[in-house]
CSV table of C-alpha atoms in Angstrom, one decimal:
chain,number,residue,atom,x,y,z
E,1,MET,CA,111.7,169.0,20.3
E,2,ALA,CA,115.3,168.3,19.2
E,3,LEU,CA,118.1,167.1,21.5
E,4,ASP,CA,120.4,169.9,22.3
E,5,LYS,CA,123.8,169.6,20.6
E,6,VAL,CA,125.8,170.3,23.7
E,7,LEU,CA,123.7,167.7,25.6
E,8,ALA,CA,124.2,165.2,22.8
E,9,LYS,CA,127.9,165.7,23.0
E,10,LYS,CA,128.0,165.2,26.8
E,11,ILE,CA,125.9,162.0,26.4
E,12,GLY,CA,128.3,160.6,23.8
E,13,LYS,CA,131.3,161.4,26.0
E,14,ASP,CA,129.6,159.8,29.1
E,15,ILE,CA,128.7,156.7,27.1
E,16,GLY,CA,132.4,156.3,26.2
E,17,VAL,CA,133.4,156.4,29.8
E,18,SER,CA,130.6,153.9,30.6
E,19,LEU,CA,132.0,151.4,28.1
E,20,PHE,CA,135.3,151.6,30.1
E,21,ILE,CA,133.4,151.1,33.4
E,22,TYR,CA,131.6,148.0,31.9
E,23,ALA,CA,134.9,146.5,31.0
E,24,LEU,CA,136.6,147.0,34.4
E,25,PRO,CA,135.1,143.9,36.2
E,26,VAL,CA,136.0,141.7,33.2
E,27,VAL,CA,139.5,143.0,33.0
E,28,ALA,CA,139.9,142.5,36.8
E,29,LEU,CA,138.7,138.9,36.4
E,30,PHE,CA,141.2,138.0,33.7
E,31,ALA,CA,144.0,139.8,35.5
E,32,TYR,CA,143.2,137.7,38.6
E,33,PHE,CA,143.5,134.4,36.7
E,34,ALA,CA,146.6,135.7,34.8
E,35,ILE,CA,148.3,136.3,38.1
E,36,LYS,CA,147.4,132.8,39.3
E,37,GLY,CA,148.5,131.3,36.0
E,38,GLN,CA,145.1,129.7,35.4
E,39,THR,CA,142.8,129.5,32.3
E,40,PRO,CA,139.5,127.9,33.6
E,41,TRP,CA,137.6,129.0,30.5
E,42,VAL,CA,139.7,126.6,28.3
E,43,ASN,CA,138.2,123.4,29.7
E,44,ASN,CA,134.7,124.8,30.5
E,45,THR,CA,132.1,122.0,30.5
E,46,HIS,CA,129.2,124.4,30.2
E,47,GLN,CA,127.6,122.6,33.2
E,48,PRO,CA,125.7,124.8,35.8
E,49,ALA,CA,128.2,126.6,37.9
E,50,ASN,CA,129.4,125.1,41.2
E,51,VAL,CA,129.5,128.5,42.7
E,52,ASP,CA,132.0,129.2,45.4
E,53,VAL,CA,130.0,131.7,47.4
E,54,PRO,CA,130.4,133.1,50.9
E,55,ALA,CA,128.7,130.8,53.4
E,56,VAL,CA,126.2,133.4,54.4
E,57,PHE,CA,124.8,133.6,50.9
E,58,LYS,CA,124.6,129.8,50.7
E,59,PHE,CA,122.8,129.7,53.9
E,60,LEU,CA,120.4,132.4,52.8
E,61,GLU,CA,119.8,131.0,49.3
E,62,PRO,CA,116.3,129.7,49.9
E,63,ALA,CA,115.3,133.0,51.5
E,64,LEU,CA,116.8,135.0,48.7
E,65,LYS,CA,114.8,133.0,46.1
E,66,ASN,CA,111.6,133.6,48.1
E,67,ILE,CA,112.3,137.2,48.5
E,68,ARG,CA,112.8,137.7,44.8
E,69,SER,CA,109.5,136.0,44.1
E,70,TRP,CA,106.8,136.8,46.7
E,71,GLY,CA,108.9,138.1,49.6
E,72,PHE,CA,109.2,141.6,48.2
E,73,LEU,CA,105.5,141.9,47.8
E,74,VAL,CA,105.2,141.3,51.5
E,75,ILE,CA,108.0,143.7,52.4
E,76,ALA,CA,106.6,146.4,50.1
E,77,LEU,CA,103.1,146.0,51.5
E,78,VAL,CA,104.3,146.2,55.1
E,79,LEU,CA,106.5,149.2,54.4
E,80,GLY,CA,103.6,150.9,52.6
E,81,ALA,CA,101.3,150.2,55.6
E,82,ILE,CA,103.9,151.8,58.0
E,83,GLU,CA,104.2,154.9,55.8
E,84,PHE,CA,100.4,155.2,55.6
E,85,ALA,CA,100.0,154.7,59.4
E,86,LEU,CA,102.6,157.4,60.0
E,87,GLY,CA,100.7,159.8,57.8
E,88,LEU,CA,103.7,160.2,55.4
E,89,TYR,CA,101.4,160.5,52.4
E,90,ASP,CA,99.5,163.4,54.1
E,91,ASN,CA,96.1,163.7,52.4
E,92,LYS,CA,97.5,163.5,48.9
E,93,TRP,CA,96.8,159.8,48.3
E,94,THR,CA,93.5,160.4,46.6
E,95,LYS,CA,91.2,157.9,44.9
E,96,SER,CA,92.7,158.5,41.5
E,97,GLU,CA,96.3,158.3,42.9
E,98,ARG,CA,95.5,155.0,44.6
E,99,LYS,CA,94.3,153.6,41.3
E,100,VAL,CA,97.6,154.5,39.6
E,101,ASP,CA,99.7,153.1,42.4
E,102,ILE,CA,97.8,149.9,42.8
E,103,VAL,CA,97.6,149.1,39.1
E,104,CYS,CA,101.3,149.9,38.6
E,105,PHE,CA,102.2,147.7,41.6
E,106,LEU,CA,100.1,144.7,40.8
E,107,ALA,CA,99.6,144.5,37.1
E,108,PRO,CA,103.3,144.0,36.1
E,109,LYS,CA,103.5,141.1,38.5
E,110,PHE,CA,101.2,139.2,36.1
E,111,LEU,CA,102.0,140.8,32.8
E,112,LEU,CA,105.8,141.0,32.9
E,113,PRO,CA,106.8,137.3,33.8
E,114,PRO,CA,105.5,135.8,30.5
E,115,VAL,CA,107.5,138.4,28.6
E,116,THR,CA,110.8,137.8,30.5
E,117,ALA,CA,110.2,134.0,30.4
E,118,PHE,CA,109.7,134.0,26.6
E,119,PHE,CA,113.0,136.0,26.3
E,120,SER,CA,114.9,133.8,28.6
E,121,LEU,CA,113.6,130.4,27.5
E,122,LYS,CA,112.9,130.9,23.8
E,123,LEU,CA,114.8,133.9,22.4
E,124,LEU,CA,118.2,133.6,24.2
E,125,PRO,CA,118.9,130.0,22.9
E,126,LEU,CA,118.3,131.4,19.4
E,127,ILE,CA,120.3,134.6,19.9
E,128,LEU,CA,123.2,132.9,21.8
E,129,PRO,CA,123.1,129.2,20.6
E,130,GLY,CA,125.4,126.8,22.4
E,131,LEU,CA,126.4,129.4,25.0
E,132,ALA,CA,124.4,128.3,27.9
E,133,ASN,CA,126.6,128.4,31.1
E,134,GLU,CA,129.5,129.7,29.0
E,135,PHE,CA,130.6,131.7,32.1
E,136,SER,CA,130.0,128.9,34.6
E,137,TRP,CA,133.8,129.1,35.4
E,138,VAL,CA,133.5,132.7,36.7
E,139,PRO,CA,133.9,132.9,40.5
E,140,PHE,CA,131.1,134.4,42.6
E,141,TRP,CA,132.9,137.6,43.5
E,142,ALA,CA,133.6,138.4,39.8
E,143,GLY,CA,130.1,137.4,38.7
E,144,PHE,CA,128.7,139.7,41.4
E,145,PHE,CA,130.6,142.8,40.2
E,146,ILE,CA,130.0,142.0,36.6
E,147,ILE,CA,126.2,141.8,37.2
E,148,ALA,CA,126.1,144.8,39.6
E,149,VAL,CA,127.9,147.1,37.2
E,150,ALA,CA,126.1,145.8,34.0
E,151,ASP,CA,122.7,145.9,35.5
E,152,ASP,CA,122.8,149.1,37.4
E,153,LEU,CA,124.8,151.2,35.0
E,154,THR,CA,122.5,150.1,32.2
E,155,GLN,CA,119.5,151.2,34.2
E,156,TYR,CA,121.2,154.5,35.0
E,157,TRP,CA,121.4,155.2,31.3
E,158,TYR,CA,117.9,154.0,30.6
E,159,HIS,CA,116.6,156.3,33.3
E,160,ARG,CA,118.8,159.2,32.4
E,161,LEU,CA,117.8,159.1,28.7
E,162,HIS,CA,114.1,159.1,29.6
E,163,HIS,CA,114.7,162.4,31.3
E,164,GLN,CA,117.1,163.9,28.7
E,165,VAL,CA,115.5,162.8,25.4
E,166,PRO,CA,112.2,164.6,25.1
E,167,PHE,CA,110.6,161.8,23.0
E,168,LEU,CA,111.2,159.3,25.8
E,169,TRP,CA,109.9,161.5,28.8
E,170,ARG,CA,106.2,160.5,28.6
E,171,PHE,CA,107.1,156.8,29.0
E,172,HIS,CA,108.7,157.6,32.3
E,173,ARG,CA,106.5,160.5,33.4
E,174,THR,CA,104.1,158.3,35.6
E,175,HIS,CA,107.0,157.6,38.0
E,176,HIS,CA,107.2,161.4,38.7
E,177,SER,CA,103.6,162.4,38.6
E,178,ALA,CA,102.6,161.7,42.2
E,179,PRO,CA,102.6,164.7,44.5
E,180,TYR,CA,103.9,162.6,47.4
E,181,MET,CA,106.9,160.3,48.0
E,182,GLY,CA,106.8,156.8,49.3
E,183,MET,CA,107.4,153.1,48.7
E,184,ALA,CA,104.7,153.1,46.0
E,185,MET,CA,107.0,155.2,43.7
E,186,ALA,CA,109.4,152.3,43.3
E,187,SER,CA,106.8,150.5,41.0
E,188,ARG,CA,104.8,153.4,39.8
E,189,GLN,CA,105.8,153.2,36.1
E,190,ASN,CA,104.2,153.2,32.7
E,191,PHE,CA,104.1,149.5,31.6
E,192,ILE,CA,105.8,150.2,28.3
E,193,TYR,CA,108.7,151.7,30.2
E,194,THR,CA,108.8,148.7,32.5
E,195,VAL,CA,108.6,146.0,29.7
E,196,PHE,CA,111.5,147.6,27.9
E,197,PHE,CA,113.7,147.9,31.0
E,198,SER,CA,117.0,147.3,29.2
E,199,GLN,CA,118.8,145.9,32.2
E,200,ILE,CA,116.2,143.1,32.7
E,201,TYR,CA,117.2,141.5,29.4
E,202,LEU,CA,120.9,142.1,29.9
E,203,THR,CA,120.8,140.4,33.3
E,204,ALA,CA,118.7,137.6,31.9
E,205,ALA,CA,121.4,137.0,29.2
E,206,LEU,CA,124.1,136.9,31.8
E,207,ILE,CA,122.1,134.4,33.9
E,208,TYR,CA,121.7,132.3,30.7
E,209,LEU,CA,125.5,132.5,30.3
E,210,GLY,CA,126.0,131.1,33.8
E,211,LEU,CA,125.9,133.9,36.3
E,212,GLY,CA,122.6,133.0,37.9
E,213,PHE,CA,123.5,133.0,41.6
E,214,PRO,CA,125.5,136.3,41.5
E,215,ALA,CA,122.5,137.8,39.7
E,216,LEU,CA,120.1,136.6,42.4
E,217,VAL,CA,122.2,138.2,45.1
E,218,VAL,CA,122.6,141.5,43.2
E,219,THR,CA,118.8,141.6,42.5
E,220,VAL,CA,117.9,141.2,46.2
E,221,ILE,CA,120.5,143.8,47.4
E,222,LYS,CA,119.4,146.2,44.7
E,223,SER,CA,115.7,145.7,45.4
E,224,PHE,CA,116.3,146.6,49.1
E,225,ILE,CA,118.3,149.7,48.2
E,226,THR,CA,115.9,151.0,45.6
E,227,LEU,CA,112.8,150.3,47.7
E,228,SER,CA,114.3,152.0,50.8
E,229,ALA,CA,115.5,155.0,48.7
E,230,HIS,CA,112.0,155.6,47.4
E,231,SER,CA,110.5,155.2,50.9
E,232,SER,CA,109.3,158.3,52.7
E,233,ILE,CA,110.9,156.9,55.9
E,234,ALA,CA,114.2,158.9,56.0
E,235,TRP,CA,116.4,156.1,57.4
E,236,ASP,CA,119.6,158.1,56.5
E,237,LYS,CA,118.8,161.0,58.8
E,238,PRO,CA,120.9,159.7,61.8
E,239,PHE,CA,124.0,159.6,59.6
E,240,TYR,CA,123.6,163.4,59.0
E,241,LYS,CA,122.4,164.3,62.5
E,242,TYR,CA,125.3,162.8,64.5
E,243,LYS,CA,128.8,164.2,63.7
E,244,ALA,CA,130.5,160.9,64.5
E,245,LEU,CA,128.5,159.3,61.6
E,246,HIS,CA,129.4,162.0,59.1
E,247,PRO,CA,132.3,160.0,57.6
E,248,VAL,CA,130.0,157.1,57.1
E,249,ALA,CA,127.4,159.3,55.5
E,250,TRP,CA,130.0,160.8,53.1
E,251,VAL,CA,130.7,157.3,51.7
E,252,LEU,CA,127.2,156.0,51.8
E,253,GLU,CA,125.5,158.9,50.0
E,254,ARG,CA,128.1,158.8,47.2
E,255,LEU,CA,128.0,155.0,46.8
E,256,ILE,CA,124.2,154.1,46.9
E,257,SER,CA,120.9,155.9,46.6
E,258,THR,CA,119.5,157.2,49.9
E,259,PRO,CA,116.2,158.8,50.7
E,260,ALA,CA,117.8,162.2,50.6
E,261,THR,CA,119.5,161.9,47.2
E,262,HIS,CA,116.6,160.0,45.6
E,263,GLN,CA,113.8,162.2,47.0
E,264,SER,CA,115.7,165.1,45.5
E,265,HIS,CA,115.1,163.5,42.1
E,266,HIS,CA,111.4,163.3,42.8
E,267,ALA,CA,111.1,167.0,43.8
E,268,ASP,CA,108.9,169.2,41.7
E,269,THR,CA,111.4,172.0,41.5
E,270,VAL,CA,115.1,172.6,41.1
E,271,GLY,CA,114.9,176.2,42.4
E,272,ASP,CA,115.2,175.5,46.1
E,273,GLY,CA,118.8,174.1,46.1
E,274,VAL,CA,117.4,170.7,47.2
E,275,GLY,CA,115.4,169.3,44.3
E,276,ASN,CA,117.2,167.9,41.3
E,277,TYR,CA,114.7,166.1,39.0
E,278,LYS,CA,117.1,166.9,36.2
E,279,GLY,CA,119.7,164.7,37.8
E,280,ASN,CA,120.3,162.2,40.7
E,281,PHE,CA,119.4,159.3,38.3
E,282,GLY,CA,121.2,156.5,40.2
E,283,ASN,CA,119.1,153.5,41.2
E,284,MET,CA,121.2,151.2,43.3
E,285,PHE,CA,124.5,153.1,42.9
E,286,PHE,CA,124.5,156.9,43.2
E,287,LEU,CA,128.2,156.5,42.2
E,288,TRP,CA,127.2,156.9,38.5
E,289,ASP,CA,125.9,160.4,39.3
E,290,VAL,CA,129.2,161.2,41.0
E,291,ILE,CA,131.2,160.0,38.0
E,292,PHE,CA,129.1,161.7,35.4
E,293,LYS,CA,128.4,164.9,37.4
E,294,THR,CA,124.6,164.5,37.2
E,295,GLY,CA,124.0,164.5,41.0
E,296,ILE,CA,123.8,166.9,43.9
E,297,ILE,CA,124.1,166.0,47.6
E,298,THR,CA,122.5,168.3,50.1
E,299,ARG,CA,121.5,166.0,53.0
E,300,LYS,CA,118.1,167.7,52.9
E,301,TYR,CA,114.7,166.6,51.8
E,302,PRO,CA,112.3,168.3,49.4
E,303,THR,CA,109.0,169.6,50.7
E,304,THR,CA,107.0,169.1,47.5
E,305,PHE,CA,107.1,166.3,45.0
E,306,GLY,CA,105.8,165.4,41.6
E,307,ILE,CA,105.7,167.6,38.5
E,308,LYS,CA,104.3,171.1,38.4
E,309,PHE,CA,102.3,170.4,35.2
E,310,TYR,CA,100.6,167.2,36.4
E,311,LYS,CA,96.9,167.1,35.4
E,312,GLN,CA,95.9,163.9,37.4
E,313,GLU,CA,95.4,161.9,34.2
E,314,GLU,CA,93.4,158.7,34.2
E,315,TRP,CA,95.1,155.6,35.6
E,316,TYR,CA,94.9,153.8,32.2
E,317,ALA,CA,96.6,156.6,30.4
E,318,GLN,CA,99.4,156.8,33.0
E,319,PHE,CA,99.9,153.0,32.9
E,320,LEU,CA,99.5,152.3,29.2
E,321,TRP,CA,100.3,155.5,27.3
E,322,PRO,CA,100.5,155.6,24.2
E,323,ILE,CA,98.2,152.6,23.8
E,324,PHE,CA,95.6,154.6,25.8
E,325,LYS,CA,95.6,158.3,25.8
E,326,SER,CA,94.3,160.8,28.3
E,327,LYS,CA,91.1,162.8,27.8
E,328,VAL,CA,92.5,165.7,29.8
E,329,ALA,CA,93.0,168.6,27.6
E,330,GLY,CA,96.6,169.9,27.4
E,331,SER,CA,98.1,166.8,29.1
E,332,GLU,CA,101.3,165.4,27.8
E,333,LEU,CA,99.4,162.1,27.7
E,334,SER,CA,96.5,163.3,25.6
E,335,ALA,CA,96.2,162.7,21.9
E,336,ASN,CA,97.4,166.2,20.9
E,337,GLY,CA,99.3,167.0,24.0
E,338,PRO,CA,102.8,168.5,24.2
E,339,GLU,CA,105.9,166.3,24.2
E,340,VAL,CA,106.9,167.8,27.5
E,341,GLY,CA,104.9,170.2,29.7
E,342,ASP,CA,108.1,171.8,30.9
E,343,GLU,CA,111.8,171.7,30.3
E,344,VAL,CA,112.9,168.2,31.3
E,345,GLY,CA,116.4,168.4,29.8
E,346,PRO,CA,119.2,168.3,32.4
E,347,VAL,CA,121.3,171.1,33.9
E,348,LEU,CA,124.8,170.5,32.5
E,349,PHE,CA,126.9,170.4,35.6
E,350,ASP,CA,130.5,171.6,35.9
E,351,GLU,CA,133.0,170.3,38.5
E,352,SER,CA,131.4,172.5,41.2
E,353,ASP,CA,127.9,171.2,40.8
E,354,LEU,CA,128.4,167.9,42.6
E,355,TYR,CA,128.2,169.3,46.1
E,356,VAL,CA,127.4,169.0,49.7
E,357,SER,CA,125.5,172.1,50.5
E,358,GLU,CA,127.3,175.3,51.5
E,359,GLN,CA,126.3,174.8,55.1
E,360,LEU,CA,127.8,171.3,55.2
E,361,LYS,CA,131.0,172.7,53.5
E,362,ARG,CA,131.3,175.2,56.3
E,363,GLU,CA,130.8,172.5,58.9
E,364,ALA,CA,133.5,170.4,57.2
E,365,VAL,CA,136.0,173.3,57.4
E,366,ALA,CA,135.0,173.9,61.1
């Protein structure tokens, strides 16, 4: 299935805009030092950065490091237990679905660290010799924005292309196969998709170059946002319910991923005016969907999730396709299965497609 020419042209145009966005934090950094008349990079000693960070982050540094390692395992398990206790999975968490969720949650914790460690400790010194801590002179605020933009915008593109390029869809399909929504979706991924997460290696390179602590802070904040956006606990509902909070909601839902905007991405239909699995690609920042017009905002939640052509494939096929293929006839993951079981290309939005629903527009006018 070839990539549509109109879509290819839009992707090319959006990538050009993205290159400009990537450059903005760097331009702001050099403009800041130009105004101050300083050139700290000239006498850079390449020593580990003595990071000038807000006191709250210094105070929380031990906790942040623990959260990034084992802390999120605890948080995810507690959140999952709450979702289960509240019955938010209904009766859809079958034995086969549990296998997929548990394997996808636990296995990468053991399989991925050796890969990333090899890249960080062995490959980076070969790829970027003599550049360790090259950016140690960068202040915390600049490092934070450089990492936040570089990491999340790269993941936006990685995610978007796996929906828009038919060949890539099956590597990401596992993330959308479950007929329910919940915390487990945050880690429910094909391992091949996970191990090639482009932003992992970009962020590792920036850490090697001296932006370690800003990367730590961004990672923790992003993990909280993405985990809560995947949760079936609709923590954003109060912002939509109470009129006094509507201005906050307007900013929040355009800046970061929320349960409403991200659940829309996991809906199994686009025909109800709420679901948008052909868009709403943002992970930490929903802002990318606003900029590239790939998102819709309805302040509503889908009633059904997953993919209509899901055949409940074996856990090993969902986790390790194409190394292991499904034995289910007609499945996208089977040996002779279709590349896509349905259209997965995006709707090409025009200016009017990024919207708050018609009802909310009427409320705004009123």
